[in-house]
Coordinates of C-alpha atoms and ligand atoms in Angstrom, one line a residue:
M9 CA -0.1 0.1 0.0
T10 CA 1.2 3.7 -0.7
N11 CA 2.7 5.3 2.2
R12 CA 2.9 9.1 1.5
N13 CA 5.3 9.6 4.1
E14 CA 7.9 7.2 3.0
T15 CA 10.9 9.1 1.8
S16 CA 12.8 6.3 0.2
C17 CA 12.5 7.0 -3.6
T18 CA 13.8 7.2 -7.1
I19 CA 14.4 10.8 -8.3
V20 CA 14.3 11.2 -12.1
I21 CA 15.7 14.7 -13.3
F22 CA 14.6 15.4 -16.8
G23 CA 17.1 18.0 -17.9
A24 CA 19.9 16.8 -16.0
T25 CA 22.7 18.0 -18.3
G26 CA 21.1 21.7 -18.0
D27 CA 21.8 24.7 -15.9
L28 CA 19.4 24.3 -13.2
A29 CA 20.5 20.6 -12.4
K30 CA 24.0 21.8 -12.3
R31 CA 23.7 24.9 -10.1
K32 CA 20.9 24.1 -7.9
L33 CA 19.6 20.4 -7.9
F34 CA 22.8 18.4 -7.5
P35 CA 24.2 20.5 -4.7
S36 CA 20.7 20.4 -3.0
I37 CA 20.5 16.6 -3.3
Y38 CA 24.1 16.3 -2.0
N39 CA 23.1 18.5 1.2
L40 CA 20.1 16.2 1.9
F41 CA 22.2 13.2 1.6
A42 CA 24.8 14.5 4.0
K43 CA 22.2 15.5 6.5
G44 CA 20.9 11.8 6.3
E45 CA 17.5 13.1 4.9
L46 CA 17.7 10.6 1.9
G47 CA 18.6 7.6 3.9
P48 CA 20.5 4.8 2.0
N49 CA 17.7 3.6 -0.1
F50 CA 17.5 6.1 -3.0
A51 CA 18.6 6.5 -6.6
V52 CA 18.7 9.5 -8.9
I53 CA 18.4 9.2 -12.5
G54 CA 19.6 12.0 -14.8
A55 CA 17.9 12.1 -18.2
A56 CA 18.6 14.2 -21.3
R57 CA 19.6 13.8 -24.9
R58 CA 23.4 14.1 -24.5
N59 CA 25.3 10.8 -25.0
W60 CA 26.6 10.8 -21.4
S61 CA 27.6 7.6 -19.5
H62 CA 26.7 7.1 -15.6
E63 CA 30.3 8.1 -15.1
T64 CA 30.0 11.3 -17.1
L65 CA 26.9 12.3 -15.1
R66 CA 28.8 11.5 -11.7
E67 CA 31.9 13.7 -12.8
N68 CA 29.4 16.5 -13.6
V69 CA 27.8 16.0 -10.3
K70 CA 31.0 16.2 -8.5
K71 CA 32.1 19.3 -10.5
S72 CA 28.7 21.1 -9.8
L73 CA 29.4 20.4 -5.9
D74 CA 32.9 21.9 -6.4
E75 CA 31.6 25.0 -8.4
S76 CA 28.9 25.6 -6.0
K77 CA 31.4 25.5 -3.0
T78 CA 29.1 22.8 -1.3
E79 CA 31.0 21.5 1.6
I80 CA 32.0 17.9 0.9
N81 CA 32.8 15.1 3.1
E82 CA 35.3 13.1 1.0
D83 CA 34.6 9.9 3.0
H84 CA 31.0 9.5 1.6
L85 CA 31.4 11.1 -1.7
D86 CA 31.7 7.9 -3.8
D87 CA 28.9 6.4 -1.9
F88 CA 26.9 9.4 -2.8
L89 CA 27.8 9.5 -6.5
A90 CA 27.2 5.6 -6.7
H91 CA 23.4 6.5 -6.4
F92 CA 23.4 8.5 -9.6
H93 CA 22.7 6.9 -13.1
Y94 CA 22.2 8.4 -16.5
I95 CA 19.9 7.7 -19.3
S96 CA 20.1 9.3 -22.9
L97 CA 16.7 9.9 -24.1
D98 CA 14.6 12.3 -26.2
V99 CA 11.4 13.3 -24.1
T100 CA 9.5 13.5 -27.1
S101 CA 9.9 10.0 -28.0
K102 CA 7.5 7.1 -26.6
E103 CA 10.3 4.5 -26.6
S104 CA 12.3 6.5 -24.2
Y105 CA 9.9 6.0 -21.4
Q106 CA 10.1 2.2 -21.8
N107 CA 13.9 2.3 -21.4
L108 CA 13.5 4.7 -18.4
N109 CA 11.0 2.5 -16.9
R110 CA 13.2 -0.5 -17.1
L111 CA 16.1 1.5 -15.5
I112 CA 13.8 2.6 -12.6
N113 CA 12.8 -0.9 -11.9
D114 CA 16.4 -2.1 -12.0
L115 CA 17.4 0.6 -9.5
E116 CA 14.4 0.1 -7.3
G117 CA 15.8 -3.5 -7.0
E118 CA 19.4 -2.7 -6.7
F119 CA 18.9 0.0 -4.0
N120 CA 15.8 -1.6 -2.4
I121 CA 13.6 1.1 -3.2
P122 CA 9.8 1.0 -2.8
C123 CA 8.0 2.1 -6.0
N124 CA 8.1 5.8 -4.8
R125 CA 8.9 8.0 -7.9
M126 CA 9.7 11.7 -8.0
F127 CA 9.8 13.1 -11.5
Y128 CA 11.5 16.6 -11.7
L129 CA 10.9 18.5 -14.9
A130 CA 14.1 20.7 -15.3
M131 CA 13.2 21.3 -18.9
A132 CA 11.9 24.1 -21.1
P133 CA 8.0 24.4 -20.5
Q134 CA 6.9 23.1 -23.8
F135 CA 8.0 19.7 -22.6
F136 CA 6.2 19.6 -19.3
G137 CA 2.7 18.4 -20.8
P138 CA 4.0 15.7 -23.3
I139 CA 6.4 14.3 -20.3
A140 CA 3.6 14.1 -17.8
S141 CA 1.4 12.4 -20.4
Y142 CA 4.0 9.9 -21.4
L143 CA 4.8 9.0 -17.7
K144 CA 1.2 7.9 -17.4
S145 CA 0.7 6.3 -20.8
E146 CA 3.8 4.3 -20.7
G147 CA 3.3 3.1 -17.2
L148 CA 5.8 5.0 -15.1
T149 CA 3.4 6.1 -12.5
N150 CA 2.3 3.2 -10.3
E151 CA -0.3 2.2 -7.9
T152 CA 2.2 0.6 -5.4
G153 CA 4.0 3.5 -4.3
W154 CA 3.7 7.3 -4.5
N155 CA 4.2 9.4 -7.8
R156 CA 5.2 13.1 -7.5
L157 CA 5.7 15.5 -10.4
M158 CA 7.9 18.4 -9.5
I159 CA 7.5 21.3 -12.2
E160 CA 9.5 24.3 -12.8
K161 CA 8.6 27.7 -13.8
P162 CA 7.2 29.1 -16.1
F163 CA 3.7 27.5 -15.5
G164 CA 2.3 29.0 -18.7
H165 CA 2.7 32.4 -20.1
D166 CA -1.0 33.5 -19.4
L167 CA -4.1 32.0 -18.0
P168 CA -5.2 30.3 -21.0
S169 CA -1.9 28.7 -21.6
A170 CA -1.3 27.7 -17.9
R171 CA -4.9 26.3 -17.9
Q172 CA -4.1 24.1 -20.9
L173 CA -0.8 23.1 -19.3
N174 CA -2.6 22.3 -16.1
N175 CA -5.1 20.2 -17.8
E176 CA -2.6 18.2 -19.6
I177 CA -0.8 17.3 -16.4
R178 CA -3.9 16.7 -14.5
E179 CA -4.8 14.0 -17.1
A180 CA -1.7 12.2 -15.6
F181 CA -1.1 13.4 -12.0
R182 CA -3.7 14.3 -9.3
E183 CA -3.5 17.9 -7.8
D184 CA -1.9 16.5 -4.6
E185 CA 0.8 14.8 -6.7
I186 CA 1.9 18.0 -8.4
Y187 CA 4.4 20.2 -6.9
R188 CA 4.7 23.6 -8.6
I189 CA 7.8 25.2 -7.8
D190 CA 8.2 28.8 -6.7
H191 CA 11.6 28.8 -5.3
Y192 CA 10.8 32.0 -3.2
L193 CA 8.7 29.8 -1.2
G194 CA 11.8 27.8 -0.2
K195 CA 13.5 31.0 1.1
E196 CA 14.2 31.0 4.8
M197 CA 12.7 34.4 5.5
V198 CA 9.8 34.0 3.2
Q199 CA 8.8 30.9 5.2
N200 CA 9.4 33.0 8.2
I201 CA 6.7 35.5 7.2
E202 CA 4.0 33.1 8.7
V203 CA 6.1 32.7 11.9
I204 CA 6.6 36.3 12.4
R205 CA 2.9 37.0 11.9
F206 CA 1.4 33.9 13.8
A207 CA 4.0 33.4 16.6
N208 CA 4.3 36.9 18.0
A209 CA 1.5 38.2 20.0
I210 CA 2.7 41.7 19.4
F211 CA 2.3 41.7 15.6
E212 CA -1.1 40.1 14.8
P213 CA -3.3 42.7 16.7
L214 CA -1.6 45.4 14.5
W215 CA -1.6 43.5 11.2
N216 CA -4.5 45.5 9.6
N217 CA -5.7 48.8 8.0
R218 CA -6.2 50.3 11.5
H219 CA -2.4 50.4 12.3
I220 CA -0.5 49.7 8.9
S221 CA -0.4 52.4 6.5
N222 CA 1.4 50.7 3.6
I223 CA 3.6 47.6 2.8
Q224 CA 6.5 47.6 0.3
I225 CA 8.0 44.7 -1.2
T226 CA 11.1 45.1 -3.4
S227 CA 13.0 42.3 -5.2
S228 CA 15.8 44.1 -7.0
E229 CA 18.7 42.4 -9.0
T230 CA 22.0 43.6 -10.2
L231 CA 22.3 40.9 -13.0
G232 CA 20.9 41.5 -16.4
V233 CA 19.3 38.7 -18.3
E234 CA 22.6 36.7 -18.6
E235 CA 22.1 33.9 -21.1
R236 CA 18.3 33.9 -20.9
G237 CA 17.6 36.8 -23.3
G238 CA 15.7 34.4 -25.6
Y239 CA 13.2 33.4 -22.9
Y240 CA 13.1 36.9 -21.0
D241 CA 12.4 38.9 -24.0
K242 CA 9.3 36.9 -24.4
S243 CA 8.4 37.1 -20.8
G244 CA 9.4 40.4 -18.9
A245 CA 9.5 41.3 -15.4
L246 CA 5.7 41.2 -14.9
R247 CA 5.4 37.6 -15.9
D248 CA 8.8 36.5 -14.7
M249 CA 8.8 37.9 -11.2
V250 CA 5.4 39.5 -10.4
Q251 CA 3.0 36.7 -11.5
N252 CA 4.7 34.2 -9.3
H253 CA 7.2 35.4 -6.5
M254 CA 5.9 38.9 -5.9
L255 CA 2.3 37.8 -5.5
Q256 CA 3.2 34.9 -3.3
M257 CA 4.7 37.2 -0.9
V258 CA 1.8 39.5 -1.1
A259 CA -0.6 36.4 -0.4
L260 CA 1.6 35.4 2.6
L261 CA 1.5 38.9 4.1
A262 CA -2.1 39.4 3.5
M263 CA -3.7 36.2 4.3
E264 CA -5.9 35.5 7.4
P265 CA -4.5 33.4 10.0
P266 CA -5.3 29.6 8.9
I267 CA -7.2 27.5 11.5
R268 CA -4.5 25.0 11.4
L269 CA -0.9 25.0 9.9
T270 CA -1.8 22.3 7.3
T271 CA -1.1 22.6 3.7
E272 CA -4.9 22.6 2.9
E273 CA -5.7 25.4 5.2
I274 CA -2.7 27.6 4.4
R275 CA -3.2 27.4 0.7
S276 CA -6.9 28.2 1.2
E277 CA -6.0 31.5 2.9
K278 CA -3.6 32.5 0.4
I279 CA -6.2 31.7 -2.3
K280 CA -8.7 33.9 -0.6
A281 CA -6.0 36.8 -0.2
L282 CA -5.4 36.4 -4.0
R283 CA -9.1 36.6 -4.8
A284 CA -9.4 39.8 -2.9
L285 CA -6.9 41.5 -5.2
R286 CA -8.6 44.5 -6.8
P287 CA -8.3 44.0 -10.7
V288 CA -6.4 46.7 -12.4
S289 CA -8.6 47.7 -15.5
G290 CA -6.9 48.8 -18.7
D291 CA -7.7 52.5 -18.4
Q292 CA -6.2 52.3 -14.8
V293 CA -3.1 50.6 -15.6
D294 CA -0.8 53.8 -15.5
E295 CA -2.3 54.9 -12.2
Y296 CA -1.4 51.6 -10.7
F297 CA 1.6 50.3 -12.5
V298 CA 4.9 51.5 -13.9
R299 CA 7.1 49.6 -16.3
G300 CA 10.8 50.1 -17.2
Q301 CA 13.6 48.9 -19.2
Y302 CA 17.2 49.6 -18.4
G303 CA 19.7 51.4 -20.8
P304 CA 23.4 51.2 -20.4
G305 CA 25.0 52.1 -17.1
N306 CA 27.2 51.3 -14.3
V307 CA 26.4 48.5 -11.9
K308 CA 28.7 48.2 -8.8
G309 CA 31.6 49.9 -10.7
N310 CA 31.1 47.9 -13.9
E311 CA 29.9 49.4 -17.2
V312 CA 27.1 47.3 -18.5
P313 CA 25.2 47.5 -21.8
G314 CA 21.6 48.4 -21.9
Y315 CA 18.9 45.6 -22.3
R316 CA 18.4 46.0 -26.0
S317 CA 22.1 45.1 -26.6
E318 CA 21.9 41.9 -24.7
P319 CA 22.3 38.5 -26.5
N320 CA 19.1 37.2 -28.0
V321 CA 17.2 40.5 -27.3
D322 CA 15.2 42.3 -29.9
P323 CA 17.3 45.5 -30.5
D324 CA 13.8 47.4 -30.5
S325 CA 12.5 45.3 -27.6
N326 CA 9.4 46.7 -25.7
T327 CA 9.9 44.1 -22.9
E328 CA 10.0 45.5 -19.5
T329 CA 12.9 44.6 -17.2
F330 CA 11.3 46.6 -14.2
V331 CA 7.9 46.6 -12.7
A332 CA 6.4 48.7 -9.9
G333 CA 2.8 48.4 -8.7
K334 CA 0.4 49.4 -6.2
L335 CA -2.1 46.4 -5.2
L336 CA -5.1 46.9 -3.3
I337 CA -6.7 44.1 -1.2
D338 CA -10.5 44.4 -1.1
N339 CA -11.3 42.8 2.4
F340 CA -12.1 43.9 5.8
R341 CA -8.4 43.7 7.0
W342 CA -6.8 45.4 4.2
A343 CA -9.3 47.9 2.7
G344 CA -7.3 51.2 1.9
V345 CA -3.7 49.8 2.6
P346 CA -1.6 49.8 -0.5
F347 CA 0.9 46.9 -1.0
Y348 CA 3.6 48.5 -3.3
I349 CA 5.7 46.0 -5.1
R350 CA 8.9 46.6 -7.3
T351 CA 11.3 44.3 -9.0
G352 CA 13.7 44.7 -11.8
K353 CA 17.1 43.8 -13.4
R354 CA 20.3 45.7 -13.3
M355 CA 19.3 47.7 -10.4
A356 CA 21.7 49.2 -7.9
E357 CA 21.4 46.3 -5.3
K358 CA 20.5 42.6 -5.2
S359 CA 18.1 42.8 -2.5
T360 CA 14.7 41.3 -1.4
K361 CA 12.9 43.2 1.3
I362 CA 9.6 43.8 2.8
A363 CA 8.9 47.0 4.7
I364 CA 5.7 47.1 6.8
Q365 CA 5.1 50.7 7.6
F366 CA 2.8 51.4 10.6
K367 CA 0.6 54.3 11.0
E368 CA 1.6 57.7 12.6
M369 CA 0.8 58.3 16.3
P370 CA -2.7 59.9 16.7
M371 CA -0.9 62.9 18.0
N372 CA 2.8 64.0 17.8
L373 CA 3.8 65.0 21.4
Y374 CA 7.1 65.9 20.0
Y375 CA 5.8 68.6 17.6
K376 CA 7.7 71.4 19.2
T377 CA 10.9 70.0 17.7
D378 CA 9.4 70.7 14.2
E379 CA 10.5 67.1 13.4
D380 CA 8.1 64.6 12.2
V381 CA 8.2 61.3 14.3
H382 CA 9.6 58.6 12.2
P383 CA 7.0 55.9 11.4
N384 CA 7.6 52.5 13.0
L385 CA 8.7 50.0 10.5
L386 CA 9.0 46.3 10.6
V387 CA 11.5 45.2 7.9
I388 CA 11.8 41.6 6.7
H389 CA 15.3 41.0 5.1
I390 CA 14.9 38.0 2.6
Q391 CA 18.2 38.2 0.8
P392 CA 21.2 38.6 0.8
E393 CA 20.8 39.2 4.5
E394 CA 18.2 37.2 6.4
G395 CA 16.5 38.5 9.5
I396 CA 14.1 41.2 10.6
S397 CA 14.4 44.8 11.9
L398 CA 12.1 46.9 13.9
I399 CA 12.5 50.5 13.8
L400 CA 11.1 52.4 16.8
N401 CA 11.6 55.9 18.0
G402 CA 14.1 56.7 21.0
E403 CA 15.3 59.9 22.6
K404 CA 18.4 61.3 21.1
L405 CA 21.4 61.2 23.6
D406 CA 22.3 64.9 23.2
L407 CA 19.8 66.5 25.8
S408 CA 17.8 68.1 22.7
G409 CA 14.7 66.1 23.8
Q410 CA 14.3 65.1 20.1
T411 CA 13.5 61.7 18.9
T412 CA 15.7 59.4 16.8
P413 CA 14.9 56.3 15.0
V414 CA 16.3 53.3 16.7
K415 CA 16.8 50.0 14.8
L416 CA 16.4 46.7 16.6
D417 CA 18.0 44.1 14.4
Y418 CA 17.9 40.4 14.1
A419 CA 19.7 39.5 10.9
H420 CA 22.4 37.1 9.7
T421 CA 23.9 36.8 6.2
S422 CA 22.7 33.9 4.3
T423 CA 25.4 31.1 3.8
D424 CA 25.8 31.6 0.1
K425 CA 24.6 35.3 -0.1
L426 CA 21.9 34.4 -2.7
N427 CA 20.3 31.5 -0.8
T428 CA 18.8 29.7 -3.7
P429 CA 20.4 26.3 -3.2
E430 CA 19.0 26.2 0.3
A431 CA 15.8 27.1 -1.1
Y432 CA 15.9 24.3 -3.6
E433 CA 17.1 22.0 -0.8
K434 CA 14.0 22.8 1.3
L435 CA 11.7 22.3 -1.6
L436 CA 13.0 18.9 -2.6
N437 CA 13.0 17.8 1.0
D438 CA 9.5 18.9 1.3
A439 CA 8.3 17.3 -1.8
I440 CA 10.1 14.0 -0.9
K441 CA 8.3 14.1 2.5
G442 CA 5.0 14.7 0.7
D443 CA 4.5 18.4 2.1
A444 CA 3.0 20.7 -0.5
T445 CA 2.7 23.7 1.6
N446 CA 5.4 25.7 0.2
F447 CA 4.3 24.8 -3.5
T448 CA 1.7 26.7 -5.4
H449 CA -1.9 25.2 -6.0
W450 CA -3.4 25.5 -9.2
D451 CA -6.0 27.9 -7.9
E452 CA -3.1 30.4 -6.8
V453 CA -1.5 30.1 -10.1
A454 CA -4.7 30.7 -12.0
L455 CA -5.7 33.7 -9.9
S456 CA -2.2 35.1 -10.3
W457 CA -2.4 35.0 -14.0
K458 CA -5.8 36.4 -14.0
Y459 CA -4.5 39.4 -12.1
V460 CA -1.3 39.8 -14.3
D461 CA -3.1 39.2 -17.6
E462 CA -5.0 42.4 -17.3
I463 CA -1.9 44.5 -16.8
F464 CA -0.1 42.7 -19.6
N465 CA -3.0 43.2 -22.0
A466 CA -3.4 46.8 -21.0
W467 CA 0.2 47.5 -21.9
Q468 CA 0.0 45.5 -25.1
Q469 CA -2.8 47.8 -26.1
K470 CA -0.8 50.9 -25.4
K471 CA 1.6 52.4 -27.9
A472 CA 5.2 51.2 -27.3
A473 CA 6.7 52.4 -24.0
Q474 CA 9.5 55.0 -24.1
F475 CA 12.2 52.5 -23.4
P476 CA 15.0 52.5 -22.1
N477 CA 13.7 54.7 -19.1
Y478 CA 16.2 53.8 -16.4
E479 CA 19.9 53.5 -16.1
A480 CA 21.4 50.3 -15.2
G481 CA 22.7 50.6 -11.7
S482 CA 19.7 52.9 -10.5
L483 CA 16.6 52.1 -8.6
G484 CA 14.5 52.1 -11.7
P485 CA 12.3 54.8 -13.5
K486 CA 11.5 57.9 -11.6
E487 CA 7.6 57.1 -12.3
S488 CA 8.1 54.5 -9.6
E489 CA 8.9 57.1 -7.0
H490 CA 5.8 59.1 -8.2
L491 CA 3.6 55.9 -7.6
L492 CA 4.3 56.3 -3.9
A493 CA 4.6 60.1 -3.7
Q494 CA 1.1 60.5 -5.0
D495 CA -0.1 58.7 -1.8
G496 CA 2.3 60.6 0.4
F497 CA 4.7 57.8 0.8
H498 CA 8.3 56.9 -0.4
W499 CA 10.3 53.8 -1.0
W500 CA 12.3 52.8 2.1
P501 CA 16.0 52.4 1.3
L502 CA 17.3 48.9 0.6
D503 CA 20.2 49.3 3.0
W504 CA 17.9 49.6 6.0
Ligands
NDP5 N1 18.5 27.7 -14.7 C1 17.8 28.5 -13.7 O1 18.5 29.1 -12.8 C2 16.4 28.3 -13.5 C3 15.7 27.5 -14.5 N2 14.3 27.5 -14.4 C4 13.5 26.7 -15.2 O2 14.1 25.2 -15.1 C5 14.0 24.7 -16.5 C6 15.3 24.4 -17.0 O3 16.0 25.4 -17.1 P1 17.6 25.2 -17.5 O4 18.3 24.0 -16.7 O5 18.3 26.7 -17.1 O6 17.6 24.9 -19.0 P2 18.8 24.4 -19.9 O7 18.6 24.8 -21.3 O8 20.2 24.6 -19.2 O9 18.6 22.8 -19.9 C7 17.5 22.2 -20.6 C8 17.8 20.7 -20.4 O10 16.7 20.0 -21.1 C9 17.5 19.0 -22.0 N3 16.7 18.7 -23.2 C10 16.3 19.6 -24.0 N4 15.5 18.9 -25.1 C11 15.5 17.7 -24.8 C12 14.7 16.7 -25.2 N5 14.0 16.8 -26.4 N6 14.9 15.4 -24.5 C13 15.5 15.4 -23.5 N7 16.1 16.3 -23.0 C14 16.1 17.6 -23.5 C15 18.8 19.4 -22.3 O11 19.7 18.5 -22.5 P3 20.3 17.9 -23.7 O12 20.7 19.2 -24.5 O13 21.5 17.0 -23.4 O14 19.3 17.1 -24.2 C16 19.1 20.1 -20.7 O15 19.4 19.2 -19.9 C17 13.2 25.8 -17.2 O16 11.9 25.6 -17.3 C18 13.6 27.0 -16.6 O17 12.7 27.9 -16.7 C19 13.7 28.1 -13.2 C20 14.4 28.9 -12.4 C21 15.8 29.1 -12.5
LIG6 O1 12.5 33.0 -11.2 C1 13.3 33.9 -11.3 O2 14.1 34.3 -10.2 C2 15.3 34.9 -10.4 C3 15.6 35.6 -9.0 O3 15.7 34.8 -8.0 P1 16.5 35.2 -6.7 O4 16.5 34.0 -5.8 O5 18.1 35.3 -7.3 O6 16.0 36.4 -6.1 C4 15.3 35.7 -11.5 O7 16.7 36.2 -11.9 C5 14.8 35.2 -12.7 O8 14.8 36.0 -13.7 C6 13.5 34.5 -12.5 O9 13.0 33.6 -13.6

């Protein structure tokens, strides 16, 4: 009989010769092995077209651990690598799946693994549907153990394509067998949003429109599009970052406390928060959203080209590399509280932060100083530092009787600065254990696309934007400042 909690399994990585497997998946699997999370009975099968041997895969796994500076214990490295096997196949050919099934069966025998099968799709999205369908039709999913499908982004490029993809994979896998990855949900401090909110008696009573004036979420990058120009130019920041990571953070901040900390209850509250997002109609888009594209500039002392000069990007591209937006959530808790988001490439800092700004005191007893009392802020540092800061007011130590902001800090630098290997490690571990809490349910995906599609369509209908409109190495176009200024706010600095 199927035991959902049994962790002993075979992990098949489709796309094992690719970038994601090398940079994120192999180091994560090693870390899980080193921590004893995988136990002795597991196998990893790398699948791709390249004509590699088992040994070539193992050499590449070892190389990926070295390049990612994973701490390796040489004593058990060979034992670890012995669990890796490679199969050369084309995912579009039916015969491939019969060969793969034979290899899985052999390894289940060799390593004494129950028929628990994890299929990780680290492949371009056009293959997601066909792979899922072949896995079922060719008998690789089974009734004896569990079957899980881990699926990378992008999950569609709009609501209709996402729905079509979902229908395709649902033909082969049940919703509870599908693990849609949003790697932000694997980040330590994103997971901590719930803990900060629901394990601290001092915050929950204040977590509403009576006490919070606005919430700001920034995810800025210093990198450009690197080798992903071909994908990114068809996607843009709205669909690459807002539809998934930014809206997931909004949902976690806005949701009601779940009645229990179970996958179903948490997802249900996130879904309700996303349902309450006020849609932005075409004629309002400029009032609520700002788009930008970087021109040439200087990022951290290096001259960099503008977006339109990046490899595989259309020289007249109208794709946005920056988005700022004001989101409103129409429910009792949040009515009237703007959630500002911004994300972009080639910005001044690599930083993901959430600033929760509390309302002013009802009366300023320190008015004689002609100084405004600084608003209280709760800052959640997601990356590269991880932690929280609380900004209060204290008295200046100079006998002036004036107030000064005082920062209470709990922060530490994440092990690898960018934190993503740990995110993948956590997500893989969760999926192996059958915990889908930090993966996105189809309803969340659908609601996010619905929200984002309206903005995208409104932009499409307008004439081409005046791009480039921000310099690489800056904080985005000036209109992003206006978005908050019109409400009497400003973006809090990223180095707070
Ligand atoms: N790289 C990253 O940091 C991130 C990637 N992702 C997502 O992960 C997925 C994979 O990305 P990434 O690793 O960068 O992509 P790559 O292009 O580096 O890798 C693609 C993989 O697919 C294999 N492949 C392509 N066609 C076939 C085929 N017909 N049959 C079998 N194998 C095939 C390639 O191997 P071969 O040529 O040997 O067949 C290769 O292993 C994408 O959906 C991407 O959006 C998401 C977040 C971050
Ligand atoms: O999903 C994506 O995320 C990365 C940013 O991730 P982070 O963990 O480094 O913040 C982004 O660069 C990429 O374009 C996008 O596809």
